[in-house]
Amino acid sequence: MNDPACWLCGRPTYDPGKKDLQWSRGVAGGRQVLICPACQVERPDWQDGLERCVACGSVRLSVMLGEVVCRACGHEGSARAEVSELDDLITFTGA
């Protein structure tokens, strides 16, 4: 099993200070992904590859027990990962 890391740059997870920008969660290819604070600042397009809520358009999604839950509006849907999307994700992240 791989240790959690940033979906964009592969940086291993760490706990930022309480006043610092926190890691962001999102969903890509039906899977939960993490975006590090540095990528959120350095990459203005960091949200582009993330799935959006069908109800409100937010990227603030989490996968819990096979369900995708929007943390902005509470909408729930099933997590579906297409094999080709996962292959692209693995290639993109270098995993």
N, CA and C atoms as an extended XYZ file, in Angstrom:
285
Properties=species:S:1:pos:R:3:atomname:S:1:resname:S:1:resid:I:1 pbc="F F F"
N         0.849       -1.182        0.000 N   MET     1
C         0.000        0.000        0.000 CA  MET     1
C         0.889        1.238        0.000 C   MET     1
N         0.517        2.224       -0.799 N   ASN     2
C         1.283        3.461       -0.881 CA  ASN     2
C         0.925        4.383        0.271 C   ASN     2
N         1.926        5.110        0.752 N   ASP     3
C         1.664        6.118        1.771 CA  ASP     3
C         0.946        7.292        1.111 C   ASP     3
N         0.079        7.991        1.861 N   PRO     4
C        -0.632        9.139        1.284 CA  PRO     4
C         0.352       10.218        0.838 C   PRO     4
N         0.056       10.808       -0.305 N   ALA     5
C         0.917       11.851       -0.858 CA  ALA     5
C         0.065       12.798       -1.697 C   ALA     5
N         0.646       13.924       -2.040 N   CYS     6
C        -0.036       14.903       -2.884 CA  CYS     6
C        -0.299       14.300       -4.260 C   CYS     6
N        -1.510       14.446       -4.733 N   TRP     7
C        -1.918       13.917       -6.034 CA  TRP     7
C        -1.155       14.593       -7.170 C   TRP     7
N        -0.767       15.846       -7.001 N   LEU     8
C        -0.112       16.585       -8.072 CA  LEU     8
C         1.402       16.441       -8.078 C   LEU     8
N         2.040       16.532       -6.924 N   CYS     9
C         3.509       16.532       -6.896 CA  CYS     9
C         4.113       15.312       -6.216 C   CYS     9
N         3.298       14.521       -5.522 N   GLY    10
C         3.808       13.326       -4.856 CA  GLY    10
C         4.434       13.570       -3.496 C   GLY    10
N         4.396       14.805       -3.006 N   ARG    11
C         4.968       15.132       -1.696 CA  ARG    11
C         4.265       14.314       -0.617 C   ARG    11
N         5.026       13.639        0.259 N   PRO    12
C         4.396       12.879        1.353 CA  PRO    12
C         3.602       13.808        2.271 C   PRO    12
N         2.554       13.262        2.865 N   THR    13
C         1.732       14.074        3.761 CA  THR    13
C         2.511       14.479        5.002 C   THR    13
N         2.143       15.616        5.545 N   TYR    14
C         2.710       16.143        6.786 CA  TYR    14
C         1.640       17.017        7.422 C   TYR    14
N         1.807       17.325        8.680 N   ASP    15
C         0.853       18.181        9.382 CA  ASP    15
C         1.343       19.626        9.347 C   ASP    15
N         0.663       20.500        8.589 N   PRO    16
C         1.048       21.912        8.595 CA  PRO    16
C         0.647       22.561        9.921 C   PRO    16
N         1.218       23.701       10.205 N   GLY    17
C         0.861       24.432       11.413 CA  GLY    17
C        -0.606       24.824       11.399 C   GLY    17
N        -1.166       25.077       12.560 N   LYS    18
C        -2.593       25.394       12.666 CA  LYS    18
C        -2.985       26.645       11.889 C   LYS    18
N        -2.074       27.605       11.772 N   LYS    19
C        -2.378       28.848       11.061 CA  LYS    19
C        -1.995       28.780        9.582 C   LYS    19
N        -1.370       27.675        9.170 N   ASP    20
C        -0.945       27.515        7.783 CA  ASP    20
C        -2.057       26.898        6.940 C   ASP    20
N        -1.932       27.040        5.630 N   LEU    21
C        -2.860       26.416        4.696 CA  LEU    21
C        -2.824       24.901        4.895 C   LEU    21
N        -3.988       24.276        4.913 N   GLN    22
C        -4.100       22.835        5.167 CA  GLN    22
C        -4.156       22.052        3.854 C   GLN    22
N        -3.949       20.751        3.930 N   TRP    23
C        -4.118       19.870        2.781 CA  TRP    23
C        -5.577       19.917        2.345 C   TRP    23
N        -5.804       19.824        1.056 N   SER    24
C        -7.160       19.814        0.523 CA  SER    24
C        -7.488       18.411        0.026 C   SER    24
N        -8.727       17.987        0.278 N   ARG    25
C        -9.195       16.693       -0.222 CA  ARG    25
C       -10.038       16.923       -1.460 C   ARG    25
N       -10.017       15.951       -2.331 N   GLY    26
C       -10.855       15.996       -3.518 CA  GLY    26
C       -11.056       14.586       -4.038 C   GLY    26
N       -11.774       14.477       -5.133 N   VAL    27
C       -12.026       13.182       -5.754 CA  VAL    27
C       -11.615       13.271       -7.218 C   VAL    27
N       -10.839       12.287       -7.660 N   ALA    28
C       -10.428       12.177       -9.064 CA  ALA    28
C       -10.532       10.712       -9.465 C   ALA    28
N       -11.235       10.438      -10.532 N   GLY    29
C       -11.399        9.057      -10.976 CA  GLY    29
C       -12.113        8.187       -9.963 C   GLY    29
N       -12.986        8.796       -9.167 N   GLY    30
C       -13.723        8.050       -8.158 CA  GLY    30
C       -12.930        7.742       -6.907 C   GLY    30
N       -11.729        8.256       -6.816 N   ARG    31
C       -10.855        8.006       -5.658 CA  ARG    31
C       -10.574        9.294       -4.896 C   ARG    31
N       -10.423        9.151       -3.575 N   GLN    32
C       -10.042       10.284       -2.726 CA  GLN    32
C        -8.595       10.653       -3.029 C   GLN    32
N        -8.319       11.943       -3.221 N   VAL    33
C        -6.957       12.421       -3.438 CA  VAL    33
C        -6.683       13.591       -2.499 C   VAL    33
N        -5.409       13.854       -2.266 N   LEU    34
C        -4.974       14.966       -1.424 CA  LEU    34
C        -4.147       15.936       -2.251 C   LEU    34
N        -4.304       17.223       -1.965 N   ILE    35
C        -3.521       18.271       -2.616 CA  ILE    35
C        -2.779       19.020       -1.520 C   ILE    35
N        -1.447       19.085       -1.638 N   CYS    36
C        -0.636       19.717       -0.590 CA  CYS    36
C        -0.806       21.237       -0.611 C   CYS    36
N        -0.497       21.886        0.505 N   PRO    37
C        -0.602       23.347        0.570 CA  PRO    37
C         0.244       24.056       -0.488 C   PRO    37
N         1.444       23.542       -0.766 N   ALA    38
C         2.315       24.192       -1.753 CA  ALA    38
C         1.687       24.180       -3.141 C   ALA    38
N         1.118       23.061       -3.554 N   CYS    39
C         0.479       22.985       -4.878 CA  CYS    39
C        -0.743       23.891       -4.957 C   CYS    39
N        -1.462       24.047       -3.853 N   GLN    40
C        -2.625       24.936       -3.846 CA  GLN    40
C        -2.205       26.381       -4.104 C   GLN    40
N        -1.010       26.745       -3.641 N   VAL    41
C        -0.508       28.109       -3.818 CA  VAL    41
C         0.183       28.266       -5.173 C   VAL    41
N         1.018       27.291       -5.538 N   GLU    42
C         1.870       27.411       -6.719 CA  GLU    42
C         1.181       27.053       -8.032 C   GLU    42
N         0.083       26.333       -7.972 N   ARG    43
C        -0.596       25.886       -9.196 CA  ARG    43
C        -2.023       26.442       -9.224 C   ARG    43
N        -2.243       27.531       -9.935 N   PRO    44
C        -3.587       28.112       -9.964 CA  PRO    44
C        -4.640       27.170      -10.551 C   PRO    44
N        -4.208       26.162      -11.306 N   ASP    45
C        -5.137       25.216      -11.928 CA  ASP    45
C        -5.260       23.907      -11.148 C   ASP    45
N        -4.901       23.899       -9.873 N   TRP    46
C        -4.854       22.647       -9.111 CA  TRP    46
C        -6.201       21.944       -9.027 C   TRP    46
N        -7.301       22.642       -9.199 N   GLN    47
C        -8.630       22.026       -9.115 CA  GLN    47
C        -9.110       21.439      -10.443 C   GLN    47
N        -8.391       21.694      -11.523 N   ASP    48
C        -8.865       21.315      -12.860 CA  ASP    48
C        -9.129       19.821      -13.036 C   ASP    48
N        -8.333       18.950      -12.462 N   GLY    49
C        -8.514       17.514      -12.646 CA  GLY    49
C        -9.456       16.866      -11.659 C   GLY    49
N       -10.007       17.653      -10.741 N   LEU    50
C       -10.883       17.097       -9.714 CA  LEU    50
C       -12.327       17.020      -10.195 C   LEU    50
N       -13.044       16.016       -9.704 N   GLU    51
C       -14.464       15.899      -10.010 CA  GLU    51
C       -15.222       16.998       -9.272 C   GLU    51
N       -16.373       17.346       -9.820 N   ARG    52
C       -17.218       18.387       -9.227 CA  ARG    52
C       -18.560       17.806       -8.814 C   ARG    52
N       -19.142       18.406       -7.802 N   CYS    53
C       -20.468       18.007       -7.331 CA  CYS    53
C       -21.482       18.273       -8.442 C   CYS    53
N       -22.341       17.285       -8.712 N   VAL    54
C       -23.360       17.466       -9.755 CA  VAL    54
C       -24.447       18.437       -9.309 C   VAL    54
N       -24.586       18.641       -8.000 N   ALA    55
C       -25.627       19.534       -7.486 CA  ALA    55
C       -25.179       20.992       -7.424 C   ALA    55
N       -23.945       21.238       -6.943 N   CYS    56
C       -23.525       22.630       -6.734 CA  CYS    56
C       -22.242       23.020       -7.471 C   CYS    56
N       -21.518       22.057       -8.044 N   GLY    57
C       -20.303       22.367       -8.788 CA  GLY    57
C       -19.037       22.456       -7.957 C   GLY    57
N       -19.121       22.253       -6.659 N   SER    58
C       -17.956       22.341       -5.778 CA  SER    58
C       -16.993       21.177       -6.019 C   SER    58
N       -15.696       21.423       -5.781 N   VAL    59
C       -14.698       20.347       -5.819 CA  VAL    59
C       -14.438       19.803       -4.415 C   VAL    59
N       -15.140       20.316       -3.416 N   ARG    60
C       -14.945       19.890       -2.028 CA  ARG    60
C       -15.667       18.563       -1.784 C   ARG    60
N       -15.141       17.492       -2.402 N   LEU    61
C       -15.750       16.173       -2.305 CA  LEU    61
C       -14.883       15.238       -1.480 C   LEU    61
N       -15.524       14.281       -0.823 N   SER    62
C       -14.842       13.227       -0.073 CA  SER    62
C       -15.473       11.897       -0.444 C   SER    62
N       -14.680       10.834       -0.392 N   VAL    63
C       -15.207        9.487       -0.594 CA  VAL    63
C       -15.291        8.821        0.767 C   VAL    63
N       -16.504        8.389        1.127 N   MET    64
C       -16.721        7.718        2.410 CA  MET    64
C       -17.593        6.494        2.177 C   MET    64
N       -17.051        5.312        2.490 N   LEU    65
C       -17.794        4.056        2.370 CA  LEU    65
C       -18.401        3.883        0.980 C   LEU    65
N       -17.618        4.196       -0.051 N   GLY    66
C       -18.066        4.015       -1.421 CA  GLY    66
C       -18.980        5.097       -1.950 C   GLY    66
N       -19.244        6.106       -1.159 N   GLU    67
C       -20.104        7.218       -1.571 CA  GLU    67
C       -19.272        8.495       -1.675 C   GLU    67
N       -19.555        9.288       -2.690 N   VAL    68
C       -18.936       10.604       -2.817 CA  VAL    68
C       -19.872       11.600       -2.151 C   VAL    68
N       -19.336       12.348       -1.189 N   VAL    69
C       -20.129       13.313       -0.434 CA  VAL    69
C       -19.562       14.708       -0.676 C   VAL    69
N       -20.425       15.643       -1.047 N   CYS    70
C       -20.013       17.029       -1.225 CA  CYS    70
C       -19.978       17.698        0.140 C   CYS    70
N       -18.830       18.258        0.502 N   ARG    71
C       -18.708       18.930        1.787 CA  ARG    71
C       -19.261       20.351        1.731 C   ARG    71
N       -19.617       20.824        0.535 N   ALA    72
C       -20.213       22.154        0.411 CA  ALA    72
C       -21.730       22.110        0.581 C   ALA    72
N       -22.400       21.146       -0.090 N   CYS    73
C       -23.868       21.123       -0.042 CA  CYS    73
C       -24.452       19.840        0.547 C   CYS    73
N       -23.619       18.814        0.770 N   GLY    74
C       -24.099       17.571        1.364 CA  GLY    74
C       -24.624       16.543        0.376 C   GLY    74
N       -24.633       16.857       -0.916 N   HIS    75
C       -25.115       15.901       -1.925 CA  HIS    75
C       -24.275       14.624       -1.872 C   HIS    75
N       -24.926       13.463       -2.041 N   GLU    76
C       -24.241       12.173       -2.031 CA  GLU    76
C       -24.474       11.443       -3.340 C   GLU    76
N       -23.451       10.723       -3.790 N   GLY    77
C       -23.541        9.903       -4.993 CA  GLY    77
C       -22.558        8.759       -4.881 C   GLY    77
N       -22.653        7.783       -5.770 N   SER    78
C       -21.756        6.630       -5.692 CA  SER    78
C       -20.412        6.959       -6.324 C   SER    78
N       -19.349        6.370       -5.766 N   ALA    79
C       -17.998        6.552       -6.294 CA  ALA    79
C       -17.796        5.549       -7.414 C   ALA    79
N       -17.460        6.057       -8.592 N   ARG    80
C       -17.214        5.188       -9.742 CA  ARG    80
C       -15.855        5.553      -10.314 C   ARG    80
N       -14.947        4.597      -10.292 N   ALA    81
C       -13.624        4.826      -10.864 CA  ALA    81
C       -13.517        4.045      -12.170 C   ALA    81
N       -13.359        4.768      -13.249 N   GLU    82
C       -13.158        4.118      -14.538 CA  GLU    82
C       -11.711        3.645      -14.610 C   GLU    82
N       -11.497        2.462      -15.164 N   VAL    83
C       -10.154        1.897      -15.251 CA  VAL    83
C        -9.231        2.838      -16.003 C   VAL    83
N        -9.669        3.412      -17.111 N   SER    84
C        -8.818        4.312      -17.882 CA  SER    84
C        -8.473        5.562      -17.082 C   SER    84
N        -9.419        6.063      -16.270 N   GLU    85
C        -9.145        7.232      -15.431 CA  GLU    85
C        -8.100        6.893      -14.383 C   GLU    85
N        -8.179        5.695      -13.792 N   LEU    86
C        -7.196        5.300      -12.790 CA  LEU    86
C        -5.826        5.136      -13.421 C   LEU    86
N        -5.758        4.569      -14.633 N   ASP    87
C        -4.483        4.440      -15.323 CA  ASP    87
C        -3.874        5.809      -15.574 C   ASP    87
N        -4.707        6.775      -16.005 N   ASP    88
C        -4.222        8.132      -16.223 CA  ASP    88
C        -3.731        8.744      -14.918 C   ASP    88
N        -4.456        8.510      -13.824 N   LEU    89
C        -4.078        9.045      -12.519 CA  LEU    89
C        -2.738        8.479      -12.082 C   LEU    89
N        -2.550        7.172      -12.234 N   ILE    90
C        -1.296        6.538      -11.836 CA  ILE    90
C        -0.150        7.093      -12.668 C   ILE    90
N        -0.360        7.258      -13.970 N   THR    91
C         0.666        7.816      -14.839 CA  THR    91
C         0.959        9.259      -14.454 C   THR    91
N        -0.094       10.053      -14.189 N   PHE    92
C         0.052       11.465      -13.852 CA  PHE    92
C         0.832       11.657      -12.556 C   PHE    92
N         0.559       10.821      -11.554 N   THR    93
C         1.206       10.991      -10.256 CA  THR    93
C         2.531       10.266      -10.165 C   THR    93
N         2.829        9.422      -11.142 N   GLY    94
C         4.078        8.680      -11.103 CA  GLY    94
C         4.045        7.507      -10.163 C   GLY    94
N         2.868        7.086       -9.726 N   ALA    95
C         2.746        5.952       -8.797 CA  ALA    95
C         2.992        4.649       -9.515 C   ALA    95
